[in-house]
Amino acid sequence: DRAKLSIAIAIGIMLLGLTIFQVFTPQLLMLFNASDSLLEMGIPALRTISLSFVFAGFSICMLSVCQSLGHGMLSLSVSVVRQLVILLPTAYLLARFSGLNAVWWAFPFAELFSLALCLIYFRYIYGKEIKPLGNAS
């Protein structure tokens, strides 16, 4: 129940962040005295990257559950796969074949892949360690 509550809170916070980044993108960039060229590049970048926030919130909670159950290596592997195996090659390929504006889509794609991997790992851990606890009583 606490894991579900944590996931719900994380998703709520990330939905708030998503909304802020979608609605107030120019204002956020102007905090850094953004030039016109930075605004032109930064607005689509922040709006696209922020689409990954909700997936990231879920994944962070799931990875914390893995770590708390003694599976830190599973958590580490998700992070490595997300950054090195998915994000970097996807960003490179999108830049090479579709241009700079497409690169930002690598972030939501990597987070979605990470979410799927977290679910696979959690299902494994649940079946192996958590479900048998219910049978013991």
Short mmCIF file of N, CA, C and O in Angstrom, two decimals:
data_model
loop_
_atom_site.label_atom_id
_atom_site.label_comp_id
_atom_site.label_asym_id
_atom_site.label_seq_id
_atom_site.Cartn_x
_atom_site.Cartn_y
_atom_site.Cartn_z
N ASP A 1 0.82 -1.20 0.00
CA ASP A 1 0.00 0.00 0.00
C ASP A 1 0.86 1.27 0.00
O ASP A 1 0.52 2.24 -0.63
N ARG A 2 1.97 1.22 0.74
CA ARG A 2 2.83 2.41 0.78
C ARG A 2 3.50 2.65 -0.56
O ARG A 2 3.72 3.80 -0.96
N ALA A 3 3.83 1.58 -1.25
CA ALA A 3 4.43 1.73 -2.58
C ALA A 3 3.43 2.36 -3.53
O ALA A 3 3.78 3.25 -4.32
N LYS A 4 2.18 1.93 -3.47
CA LYS A 4 1.14 2.51 -4.32
C LYS A 4 0.94 3.99 -4.01
O LYS A 4 0.79 4.81 -4.92
N LEU A 5 0.94 4.33 -2.72
CA LEU A 5 0.80 5.72 -2.33
C LEU A 5 1.99 6.55 -2.83
O LEU A 5 1.81 7.65 -3.35
N SER A 6 3.19 6.00 -2.69
CA SER A 6 4.38 6.70 -3.17
C SER A 6 4.32 6.93 -4.67
O SER A 6 4.66 8.02 -5.15
N ILE A 7 3.88 5.92 -5.40
CA ILE A 7 3.76 6.06 -6.85
C ILE A 7 2.72 7.12 -7.20
O ILE A 7 2.96 7.97 -8.07
N ALA A 8 1.59 7.12 -6.50
CA ALA A 8 0.55 8.11 -6.77
C ALA A 8 1.06 9.53 -6.48
O ALA A 8 0.81 10.45 -7.27
N ILE A 9 1.78 9.71 -5.38
CA ILE A 9 2.32 11.03 -5.04
C ILE A 9 3.36 11.45 -6.08
O ILE A 9 3.36 12.59 -6.55
N ALA A 10 4.25 10.53 -6.44
CA ALA A 10 5.28 10.85 -7.44
C ALA A 10 4.66 11.23 -8.77
O ALA A 10 5.08 12.21 -9.41
N ILE A 11 3.65 10.49 -9.20
CA ILE A 11 2.99 10.81 -10.46
C ILE A 11 2.29 12.16 -10.36
O ILE A 11 2.34 12.96 -11.30
N GLY A 12 1.68 12.44 -9.22
CA GLY A 12 1.04 13.75 -9.03
C GLY A 12 2.04 14.89 -9.12
O GLY A 12 1.78 15.90 -9.79
N ILE A 13 3.17 14.73 -8.46
CA ILE A 13 4.21 15.76 -8.50
C ILE A 13 4.73 15.93 -9.93
O ILE A 13 4.92 17.06 -10.41
N MET A 14 4.94 14.83 -10.60
CA MET A 14 5.47 14.91 -11.96
C MET A 14 4.42 15.47 -12.93
O MET A 14 4.79 16.16 -13.90
N LEU A 15 3.14 15.22 -12.68
CA LEU A 15 2.10 15.84 -13.51
C LEU A 15 2.09 17.36 -13.32
O LEU A 15 1.91 18.11 -14.29
N LEU A 16 2.32 17.79 -12.09
CA LEU A 16 2.44 19.23 -11.82
C LEU A 16 3.64 19.80 -12.58
O LEU A 16 3.53 20.85 -13.24
N GLY A 17 4.78 19.11 -12.51
CA GLY A 17 5.96 19.54 -13.25
C GLY A 17 5.71 19.57 -14.75
O GLY A 17 6.10 20.53 -15.44
N LEU A 18 5.06 18.56 -15.26
CA LEU A 18 4.72 18.49 -16.68
C LEU A 18 3.86 19.70 -17.06
O LEU A 18 4.14 20.37 -18.06
N THR A 19 2.86 20.00 -16.26
CA THR A 19 1.98 21.13 -16.54
C THR A 19 2.76 22.44 -16.54
O THR A 19 2.59 23.27 -17.45
N ILE A 20 3.60 22.63 -15.55
CA ILE A 20 4.41 23.85 -15.47
C ILE A 20 5.30 23.99 -16.70
O ILE A 20 5.39 25.06 -17.31
N PHE A 21 5.96 22.90 -17.08
CA PHE A 21 6.87 22.95 -18.23
C PHE A 21 6.13 23.13 -19.54
O PHE A 21 6.68 23.70 -20.49
N GLN A 22 4.91 22.65 -19.64
CA GLN A 22 4.13 22.83 -20.86
C GLN A 22 3.57 24.24 -20.97
O GLN A 22 3.56 24.82 -22.05
N VAL A 23 3.12 24.80 -19.84
CA VAL A 23 2.43 26.09 -19.86
C VAL A 23 3.39 27.28 -19.75
O VAL A 23 3.22 28.29 -20.42
N PHE A 24 4.40 27.15 -18.91
CA PHE A 24 5.27 28.28 -18.60
C PHE A 24 6.69 28.12 -19.17
O PHE A 24 7.64 28.65 -18.60
N THR A 25 6.82 27.44 -20.27
CA THR A 25 8.14 27.19 -20.85
C THR A 25 8.93 28.47 -21.12
O THR A 25 10.08 28.58 -20.70
N PRO A 26 8.35 29.46 -21.81
CA PRO A 26 9.14 30.68 -22.07
C PRO A 26 9.57 31.38 -20.77
O PRO A 26 10.72 31.84 -20.67
N GLN A 27 8.68 31.41 -19.80
CA GLN A 27 9.00 32.07 -18.54
C GLN A 27 10.13 31.33 -17.81
O GLN A 27 10.99 31.97 -17.20
N LEU A 28 10.12 30.01 -17.87
CA LEU A 28 11.20 29.24 -17.25
C LEU A 28 12.54 29.55 -17.91
O LEU A 28 13.55 29.74 -17.24
N LEU A 29 12.54 29.63 -19.22
CA LEU A 29 13.78 29.93 -19.93
C LEU A 29 14.23 31.37 -19.69
O LEU A 29 15.44 31.63 -19.65
N MET A 30 13.30 32.26 -19.50
CA MET A 30 13.67 33.66 -19.25
C MET A 30 14.31 33.85 -17.88
O MET A 30 14.96 34.86 -17.64
N LEU A 31 14.16 32.87 -16.99
CA LEU A 31 14.89 32.92 -15.71
C LEU A 31 16.39 32.95 -15.95
O LEU A 31 17.16 33.37 -15.10
N PHE A 32 16.81 32.47 -17.13
CA PHE A 32 18.23 32.42 -17.49
C PHE A 32 18.57 33.46 -18.56
O PHE A 32 19.55 33.31 -19.29
N ASN A 33 17.73 34.49 -18.68
CA ASN A 33 17.93 35.54 -19.67
C ASN A 33 18.13 34.97 -21.08
O ASN A 33 19.09 35.31 -21.78
N ALA A 34 17.22 34.09 -21.47
CA ALA A 34 17.33 33.39 -22.75
C ALA A 34 17.24 34.36 -23.92
O ALA A 34 16.39 35.25 -23.95
N SER A 35 18.12 34.15 -24.87
CA SER A 35 18.07 34.93 -26.11
C SER A 35 16.95 34.37 -26.99
O SER A 35 16.38 33.31 -26.71
N ASP A 36 16.67 35.06 -28.08
CA ASP A 36 15.63 34.60 -29.00
C ASP A 36 15.98 33.22 -29.57
O ASP A 36 15.10 32.37 -29.71
N SER A 37 17.25 33.01 -29.89
CA SER A 37 17.64 31.71 -30.45
C SER A 37 17.52 30.59 -29.40
O SER A 37 17.14 29.47 -29.73
N LEU A 38 17.82 30.92 -28.15
CA LEU A 38 17.67 29.91 -27.10
C LEU A 38 16.19 29.59 -26.89
O LEU A 38 15.82 28.43 -26.70
N LEU A 39 15.34 30.60 -26.93
CA LEU A 39 13.90 30.37 -26.80
C LEU A 39 13.39 29.50 -27.95
O LEU A 39 12.59 28.58 -27.74
N GLU A 40 13.88 29.77 -29.15
CA GLU A 40 13.45 29.00 -30.33
C GLU A 40 13.81 27.52 -30.19
O GLU A 40 13.05 26.65 -30.58
N MET A 41 14.98 27.26 -29.65
CA MET A 41 15.43 25.88 -29.46
C MET A 41 14.90 25.29 -28.15
O MET A 41 14.53 24.13 -28.09
N GLY A 42 14.87 26.11 -27.10
CA GLY A 42 14.56 25.61 -25.77
C GLY A 42 13.11 25.29 -25.52
O GLY A 42 12.79 24.34 -24.79
N ILE A 43 12.20 26.05 -26.12
CA ILE A 43 10.77 25.81 -25.87
C ILE A 43 10.36 24.42 -26.34
O ILE A 43 9.80 23.65 -25.56
N PRO A 44 10.63 24.04 -27.60
CA PRO A 44 10.25 22.68 -27.99
C PRO A 44 11.02 21.61 -27.21
O PRO A 44 10.48 20.54 -26.90
N ALA A 45 12.27 21.90 -26.86
CA ALA A 45 13.07 20.92 -26.12
C ALA A 45 12.46 20.65 -24.75
O ALA A 45 12.23 19.48 -24.38
N LEU A 46 12.19 21.69 -23.98
CA LEU A 46 11.62 21.50 -22.64
C LEU A 46 10.23 20.88 -22.69
O LEU A 46 9.90 20.03 -21.85
N ARG A 47 9.44 21.28 -23.65
CA ARG A 47 8.09 20.71 -23.75
C ARG A 47 8.14 19.23 -24.10
O ARG A 47 7.36 18.44 -23.58
N THR A 48 9.05 18.84 -24.95
CA THR A 48 9.16 17.43 -25.32
C THR A 48 9.75 16.61 -24.18
O THR A 48 9.22 15.56 -23.83
N ILE A 49 10.82 17.09 -23.59
CA ILE A 49 11.46 16.36 -22.49
C ILE A 49 10.51 16.20 -21.31
O ILE A 49 10.47 15.16 -20.67
N SER A 50 9.70 17.23 -21.05
CA SER A 50 8.79 17.16 -19.91
C SER A 50 7.73 16.07 -20.06
O SER A 50 7.14 15.64 -19.07
N LEU A 51 7.50 15.60 -21.27
CA LEU A 51 6.56 14.49 -21.47
C LEU A 51 7.02 13.22 -20.77
O LEU A 51 6.23 12.33 -20.48
N SER A 52 8.31 13.16 -20.47
CA SER A 52 8.85 11.97 -19.81
C SER A 52 8.72 12.02 -18.29
O SER A 52 8.99 11.03 -17.62
N PHE A 53 8.29 13.14 -17.73
CA PHE A 53 8.26 13.31 -16.28
C PHE A 53 7.42 12.26 -15.58
O PHE A 53 7.82 11.70 -14.56
N VAL A 54 6.21 12.00 -16.09
CA VAL A 54 5.31 11.06 -15.42
C VAL A 54 5.91 9.66 -15.42
O VAL A 54 5.88 8.96 -14.40
N PHE A 55 6.48 9.25 -16.55
CA PHE A 55 7.12 7.93 -16.62
C PHE A 55 8.28 7.85 -15.63
O PHE A 55 8.48 6.83 -14.97
N ALA A 56 9.03 8.94 -15.54
CA ALA A 56 10.19 8.98 -14.64
C ALA A 56 9.74 8.86 -13.19
O ALA A 56 10.37 8.16 -12.39
N GLY A 57 8.66 9.52 -12.82
CA GLY A 57 8.16 9.44 -11.45
C GLY A 57 7.79 8.02 -11.06
O GLY A 57 8.14 7.54 -9.97
N PHE A 58 7.13 7.33 -11.97
CA PHE A 58 6.77 5.93 -11.71
C PHE A 58 8.02 5.08 -11.59
O PHE A 58 8.16 4.28 -10.66
N SER A 59 8.94 5.25 -12.51
CA SER A 59 10.17 4.45 -12.51
C SER A 59 11.01 4.67 -11.26
O SER A 59 11.55 3.72 -10.69
N ILE A 60 11.11 5.91 -10.82
CA ILE A 60 11.89 6.21 -9.62
C ILE A 60 11.33 5.46 -8.42
O ILE A 60 12.07 4.87 -7.64
N CYS A 61 10.01 5.47 -8.29
CA CYS A 61 9.39 4.73 -7.17
C CYS A 61 9.61 3.23 -7.29
O CYS A 61 9.93 2.56 -6.30
N MET A 62 9.47 2.70 -8.47
CA MET A 62 9.66 1.25 -8.66
C MET A 62 11.12 0.86 -8.38
O MET A 62 11.38 -0.18 -7.78
N LEU A 63 12.05 1.70 -8.80
CA LEU A 63 13.46 1.41 -8.55
C LEU A 63 13.77 1.49 -7.06
O LEU A 63 14.59 0.71 -6.54
N SER A 64 13.10 2.38 -6.35
CA SER A 64 13.28 2.46 -4.90
C SER A 64 12.77 1.20 -4.22
O SER A 64 13.37 0.72 -3.26
N VAL A 65 11.67 0.67 -4.71
CA VAL A 65 11.14 -0.59 -4.16
C VAL A 65 12.15 -1.71 -4.40
O VAL A 65 12.43 -2.50 -3.50
N CYS A 66 12.70 -1.77 -5.60
CA CYS A 66 13.72 -2.79 -5.90
C CYS A 66 14.89 -2.68 -4.94
O CYS A 66 15.36 -3.68 -4.39
N GLN A 67 15.37 -1.46 -4.73
CA GLN A 67 16.50 -1.25 -3.84
C GLN A 67 16.15 -1.65 -2.41
O GLN A 67 16.95 -2.28 -1.72
N SER A 68 14.96 -1.29 -1.96
CA SER A 68 14.59 -1.59 -0.58
C SER A 68 14.44 -3.08 -0.34
O SER A 68 14.55 -3.54 0.79
N LEU A 69 14.19 -3.83 -1.39
CA LEU A 69 14.08 -5.28 -1.27
C LEU A 69 15.41 -5.99 -1.54
O LEU A 69 15.46 -7.20 -1.67
N GLY A 70 16.48 -5.21 -1.60
CA GLY A 70 17.81 -5.79 -1.75
C GLY A 70 18.22 -6.07 -3.18
O GLY A 70 19.11 -6.88 -3.42
N HIS A 71 17.58 -5.41 -4.13
CA HIS A 71 17.90 -5.63 -5.54
C HIS A 71 18.47 -4.36 -6.17
O HIS A 71 17.99 -3.88 -7.20
N GLY A 72 19.49 -3.84 -5.55
CA GLY A 72 20.12 -2.63 -6.04
C GLY A 72 20.71 -2.79 -7.43
O GLY A 72 20.74 -1.84 -8.21
N MET A 73 21.18 -3.98 -7.75
CA MET A 73 21.76 -4.20 -9.08
C MET A 73 20.70 -4.12 -10.18
O MET A 73 21.00 -3.65 -11.28
N LEU A 74 19.48 -4.54 -9.88
CA LEU A 74 18.39 -4.39 -10.85
C LEU A 74 18.13 -2.90 -11.09
O LEU A 74 17.98 -2.46 -12.23
N SER A 75 18.11 -2.15 -10.01
CA SER A 75 17.91 -0.71 -10.10
C SER A 75 19.03 -0.06 -10.92
O SER A 75 18.78 0.76 -11.80
N LEU A 76 20.24 -0.44 -10.62
CA LEU A 76 21.39 0.10 -11.35
C LEU A 76 21.31 -0.27 -12.83
O LEU A 76 21.58 0.56 -13.70
N SER A 77 20.91 -1.50 -13.13
CA SER A 77 20.85 -1.92 -14.53
C SER A 77 19.81 -1.12 -15.30
O SER A 77 20.03 -0.78 -16.46
N VAL A 78 18.68 -0.79 -14.67
CA VAL A 78 17.67 0.03 -15.35
C VAL A 78 18.25 1.40 -15.68
O VAL A 78 18.08 1.92 -16.78
N SER A 79 18.96 1.99 -14.72
CA SER A 79 19.56 3.31 -14.95
C SER A 79 20.59 3.27 -16.06
O SER A 79 20.63 4.16 -16.92
N VAL A 80 21.43 2.26 -16.07
CA VAL A 80 22.46 2.13 -17.11
C VAL A 80 21.82 1.91 -18.48
O VAL A 80 22.20 2.55 -19.47
N VAL A 81 20.83 1.02 -18.53
CA VAL A 81 20.16 0.75 -19.80
C VAL A 81 19.48 2.03 -20.31
O VAL A 81 19.59 2.37 -21.49
N ARG A 82 18.79 2.73 -19.41
CA ARG A 82 18.09 3.95 -19.82
C ARG A 82 19.07 4.96 -20.42
O ARG A 82 18.82 5.52 -21.49
N GLN A 83 20.18 5.20 -19.73
CA GLN A 83 21.11 6.25 -20.16
C GLN A 83 22.01 5.83 -21.31
O GLN A 83 22.15 6.55 -22.29
N LEU A 84 22.65 4.68 -21.17
CA LEU A 84 23.70 4.30 -22.12
C LEU A 84 23.19 3.47 -23.30
O LEU A 84 23.72 3.58 -24.40
N VAL A 85 22.21 2.62 -23.05
CA VAL A 85 21.75 1.71 -24.11
C VAL A 85 20.61 2.32 -24.92
O VAL A 85 20.51 2.09 -26.12
N ILE A 86 19.75 3.11 -24.27
CA ILE A 86 18.59 3.66 -24.97
C ILE A 86 18.76 5.14 -25.30
O ILE A 86 18.71 5.54 -26.46
N LEU A 87 18.97 5.97 -24.28
CA LEU A 87 18.96 7.42 -24.48
C LEU A 87 20.04 7.90 -25.46
O LEU A 87 19.74 8.58 -26.44
N LEU A 88 21.28 7.56 -25.20
CA LEU A 88 22.36 8.07 -26.04
C LEU A 88 22.28 7.59 -27.49
O LEU A 88 22.34 8.42 -28.41
N PRO A 89 22.11 6.29 -27.74
CA PRO A 89 22.00 5.87 -29.15
C PRO A 89 20.76 6.44 -29.84
O PRO A 89 20.82 6.82 -31.01
N THR A 90 19.64 6.52 -29.13
CA THR A 90 18.42 7.07 -29.73
C THR A 90 18.62 8.54 -30.07
O THR A 90 18.25 8.99 -31.16
N ALA A 91 19.21 9.30 -29.16
CA ALA A 91 19.48 10.72 -29.42
C ALA A 91 20.41 10.87 -30.63
O ALA A 91 20.18 11.73 -31.48
N TYR A 92 21.43 10.04 -30.69
CA TYR A 92 22.37 10.10 -31.81
C TYR A 92 21.65 9.82 -33.14
O TYR A 92 21.81 10.56 -34.12
N LEU A 93 20.85 8.76 -33.16
CA LEU A 93 20.15 8.39 -34.39
C LEU A 93 19.13 9.45 -34.80
O LEU A 93 19.02 9.78 -35.99
N LEU A 94 18.41 9.99 -33.83
CA LEU A 94 17.45 11.04 -34.15
C LEU A 94 18.15 12.29 -34.67
O LEU A 94 17.67 12.92 -35.61
N ALA A 95 19.27 12.65 -34.07
CA ALA A 95 20.02 13.82 -34.54
C ALA A 95 20.54 13.60 -35.96
O ALA A 95 20.47 14.50 -36.80
N ARG A 96 21.02 12.42 -36.19
CA ARG A 96 21.62 12.11 -37.49
C ARG A 96 20.59 12.09 -38.62
O ARG A 96 20.85 12.55 -39.72
N PHE A 97 19.42 11.52 -38.34
CA PHE A 97 18.44 11.32 -39.40
C PHE A 97 17.27 12.29 -39.39
O PHE A 97 16.56 12.40 -40.40
N SER A 98 17.03 12.98 -38.27
CA SER A 98 15.86 13.85 -38.20
C SER A 98 16.15 15.26 -37.73
O SER A 98 15.25 16.09 -37.71
N GLY A 99 17.35 15.54 -37.29
CA GLY A 99 17.69 16.90 -36.86
C GLY A 99 17.56 17.10 -35.37
O GLY A 99 17.09 16.24 -34.63
N LEU A 100 17.98 18.27 -34.94
CA LEU A 100 18.07 18.60 -33.52
C LEU A 100 16.73 18.51 -32.80
O LEU A 100 16.65 17.99 -31.69
N ASN A 101 15.67 19.03 -33.38
CA ASN A 101 14.38 19.02 -32.69
C ASN A 101 13.88 17.62 -32.39
O ASN A 101 13.15 17.42 -31.42
N ALA A 102 14.28 16.64 -33.18
CA ALA A 102 13.85 15.27 -32.93
C ALA A 102 14.62 14.62 -31.78
O ALA A 102 14.13 13.68 -31.15
N VAL A 103 15.81 15.14 -31.47
CA VAL A 103 16.65 14.55 -30.42
C VAL A 103 15.92 14.51 -29.09
O VAL A 103 16.05 13.56 -28.33
N TRP A 104 15.11 15.51 -28.82
CA TRP A 104 14.44 15.61 -27.52
C TRP A 104 13.47 14.46 -27.29
O TRP A 104 13.14 14.14 -26.15
N TRP A 105 13.01 13.81 -28.35
CA TRP A 105 12.10 12.67 -28.21
C TRP A 105 12.80 11.45 -27.65
O TRP A 105 12.16 10.50 -27.20
N ALA A 106 14.12 11.46 -27.63
CA ALA A 106 14.87 10.35 -27.03
C ALA A 106 14.57 10.24 -25.53
O ALA A 106 14.59 9.14 -24.97
N PHE A 107 14.31 11.37 -24.88
CA PHE A 107 14.05 11.35 -23.43
C PHE A 107 12.75 10.63 -23.08
O PHE A 107 12.77 9.70 -22.26
N PRO A 108 11.60 11.00 -23.68
CA PRO A 108 10.38 10.24 -23.36
C PRO A 108 10.50 8.77 -23.77
O PRO A 108 10.02 7.88 -23.06
N PHE A 109 11.16 8.52 -24.90
CA PHE A 109 11.33 7.14 -25.35
C PHE A 109 12.14 6.34 -24.32
O PHE A 109 11.76 5.22 -23.96
N ALA A 110 13.23 6.90 -23.85
CA ALA A 110 14.07 6.21 -22.86
C ALA A 110 13.32 5.98 -21.55
O ALA A 110 13.44 4.91 -20.93
N GLU A 111 12.53 6.95 -21.12
CA GLU A 111 11.77 6.79 -19.88
C GLU A 111 10.67 5.74 -20.03
O GLU A 111 10.40 4.99 -19.10
N LEU A 112 10.05 5.69 -21.19
CA LEU A 112 9.03 4.66 -21.43
C LEU A 112 9.67 3.28 -21.41
O LEU A 112 9.10 2.34 -20.83
N PHE A 113 10.82 3.15 -22.02
CA PHE A 113 11.54 1.87 -22.01
C PHE A 113 11.93 1.51 -20.58
O PHE A 113 11.80 0.36 -20.15
N SER A 114 12.38 2.49 -19.82
CA SER A 114 12.76 2.29 -18.43
C SER A 114 11.56 1.83 -17.61
O SER A 114 11.66 0.92 -16.78
N LEU A 115 10.42 2.44 -17.85
CA LEU A 115 9.19 2.05 -17.15
C LEU A 115 8.86 0.59 -17.45
O LEU A 115 8.54 -0.18 -16.53
N ALA A 116 8.95 0.20 -18.70
CA ALA A 116 8.66 -1.20 -19.07
C ALA A 116 9.63 -2.15 -18.37
O ALA A 116 9.22 -3.20 -17.85
N LEU A 117 10.90 -1.80 -18.35
CA LEU A 117 11.89 -2.64 -17.69
C LEU A 117 11.62 -2.72 -16.18
O LEU A 117 11.73 -3.79 -15.58
N CYS A 118 11.24 -1.61 -15.57
CA CYS A 118 10.89 -1.60 -14.14
C CYS A 118 9.73 -2.54 -13.87
O CYS A 118 9.73 -3.28 -12.88
N LEU A 119 8.73 -2.51 -14.73
CA LEU A 119 7.57 -3.39 -14.54
C LEU A 119 7.96 -4.85 -14.66
O LEU A 119 7.48 -5.69 -13.88
N ILE A 120 8.82 -5.16 -15.59
CA ILE A 120 9.29 -6.54 -15.75
C ILE A 120 10.04 -6.98 -14.50
O ILE A 120 9.79 -8.06 -13.96
N TYR A 121 10.96 -6.15 -14.03
CA TYR A 121 11.72 -6.48 -12.82
C TYR A 121 10.82 -6.60 -11.60
O TYR A 121 10.97 -7.51 -10.80
N PHE A 122 9.87 -5.67 -11.48
CA PHE A 122 8.98 -5.73 -10.31
C PHE A 122 8.12 -6.98 -10.34
O PHE A 122 7.88 -7.60 -9.31
N ARG A 123 7.65 -7.33 -11.51
CA ARG A 123 6.84 -8.56 -11.62
C ARG A 123 7.65 -9.78 -11.18
O ARG A 123 7.15 -10.66 -10.49
N TYR A 124 8.91 -9.81 -11.58
CA TYR A 124 9.80 -10.89 -11.17
C TYR A 124 9.97 -10.90 -9.64
O TYR A 124 9.82 -11.94 -9.00
N ILE A 125 10.27 -9.74 -9.06
CA ILE A 125 10.47 -9.63 -7.61
C ILE A 125 9.18 -9.96 -6.86
O ILE A 125 9.20 -10.66 -5.85
N TYR A 126 8.06 -9.48 -7.38
CA TYR A 126 6.78 -9.74 -6.73
C TYR A 126 6.50 -11.24 -6.67
O TYR A 126 6.15 -11.77 -5.62
N GLY A 127 6.67 -11.91 -7.79
CA GLY A 127 6.41 -13.35 -7.84
C GLY A 127 7.37 -14.16 -6.98
O GLY A 127 6.98 -15.16 -6.38
N LYS A 128 8.61 -13.70 -6.91
CA LYS A 128 9.64 -14.46 -6.19
C LYS A 128 9.64 -14.17 -4.69
O LYS A 128 9.88 -15.07 -3.88
N GLU A 129 9.37 -12.92 -4.29
CA GLU A 129 9.57 -12.55 -2.89
C GLU A 129 8.33 -12.01 -2.17
O GLU A 129 8.14 -12.30 -1.00
N ILE A 130 7.51 -11.25 -2.85
CA ILE A 130 6.40 -10.60 -2.16
C ILE A 130 5.17 -11.50 -2.09
O ILE A 130 4.58 -11.68 -1.02
N LYS A 131 4.81 -12.10 -3.19
CA LYS A 131 3.63 -12.98 -3.21
C LYS A 131 3.74 -14.14 -2.24
O LYS A 131 2.78 -14.45 -1.53
N PRO A 132 4.90 -14.79 -2.15
CA PRO A 132 5.01 -15.91 -1.18
C PRO A 132 4.79 -15.47 0.27
O PRO A 132 4.38 -16.28 1.09
N LEU A 133 5.02 -14.20 0.59
CA LEU A 133 4.77 -13.72 1.95
C LEU A 133 3.30 -13.81 2.31
O LEU A 133 2.93 -14.10 3.44
N GLY A 134 2.43 -13.58 1.34
CA GLY A 134 0.99 -13.69 1.55
C GLY A 134 0.55 -15.12 1.77
O GLY A 134 -0.41 -15.40 2.49
N ASN A 135 1.26 -16.05 1.18
CA ASN A 135 0.93 -17.47 1.33
C ASN A 135 1.39 -18.02 2.67
O ASN A 135 0.92 -19.06 3.13
N ALA A 136 2.34 -17.32 3.32
CA ALA A 136 2.89 -17.82 4.57
C ALA A 136 1.93 -17.65 5.75
O ALA A 136 2.04 -18.33 6.75
N SER A 137 0.95 -16.74 5.59
CA SER A 137 0.06 -16.52 6.73
C SER A 137 -1.18 -17.35 6.71
O SER A 137 -1.48 -18.19 6.02
#
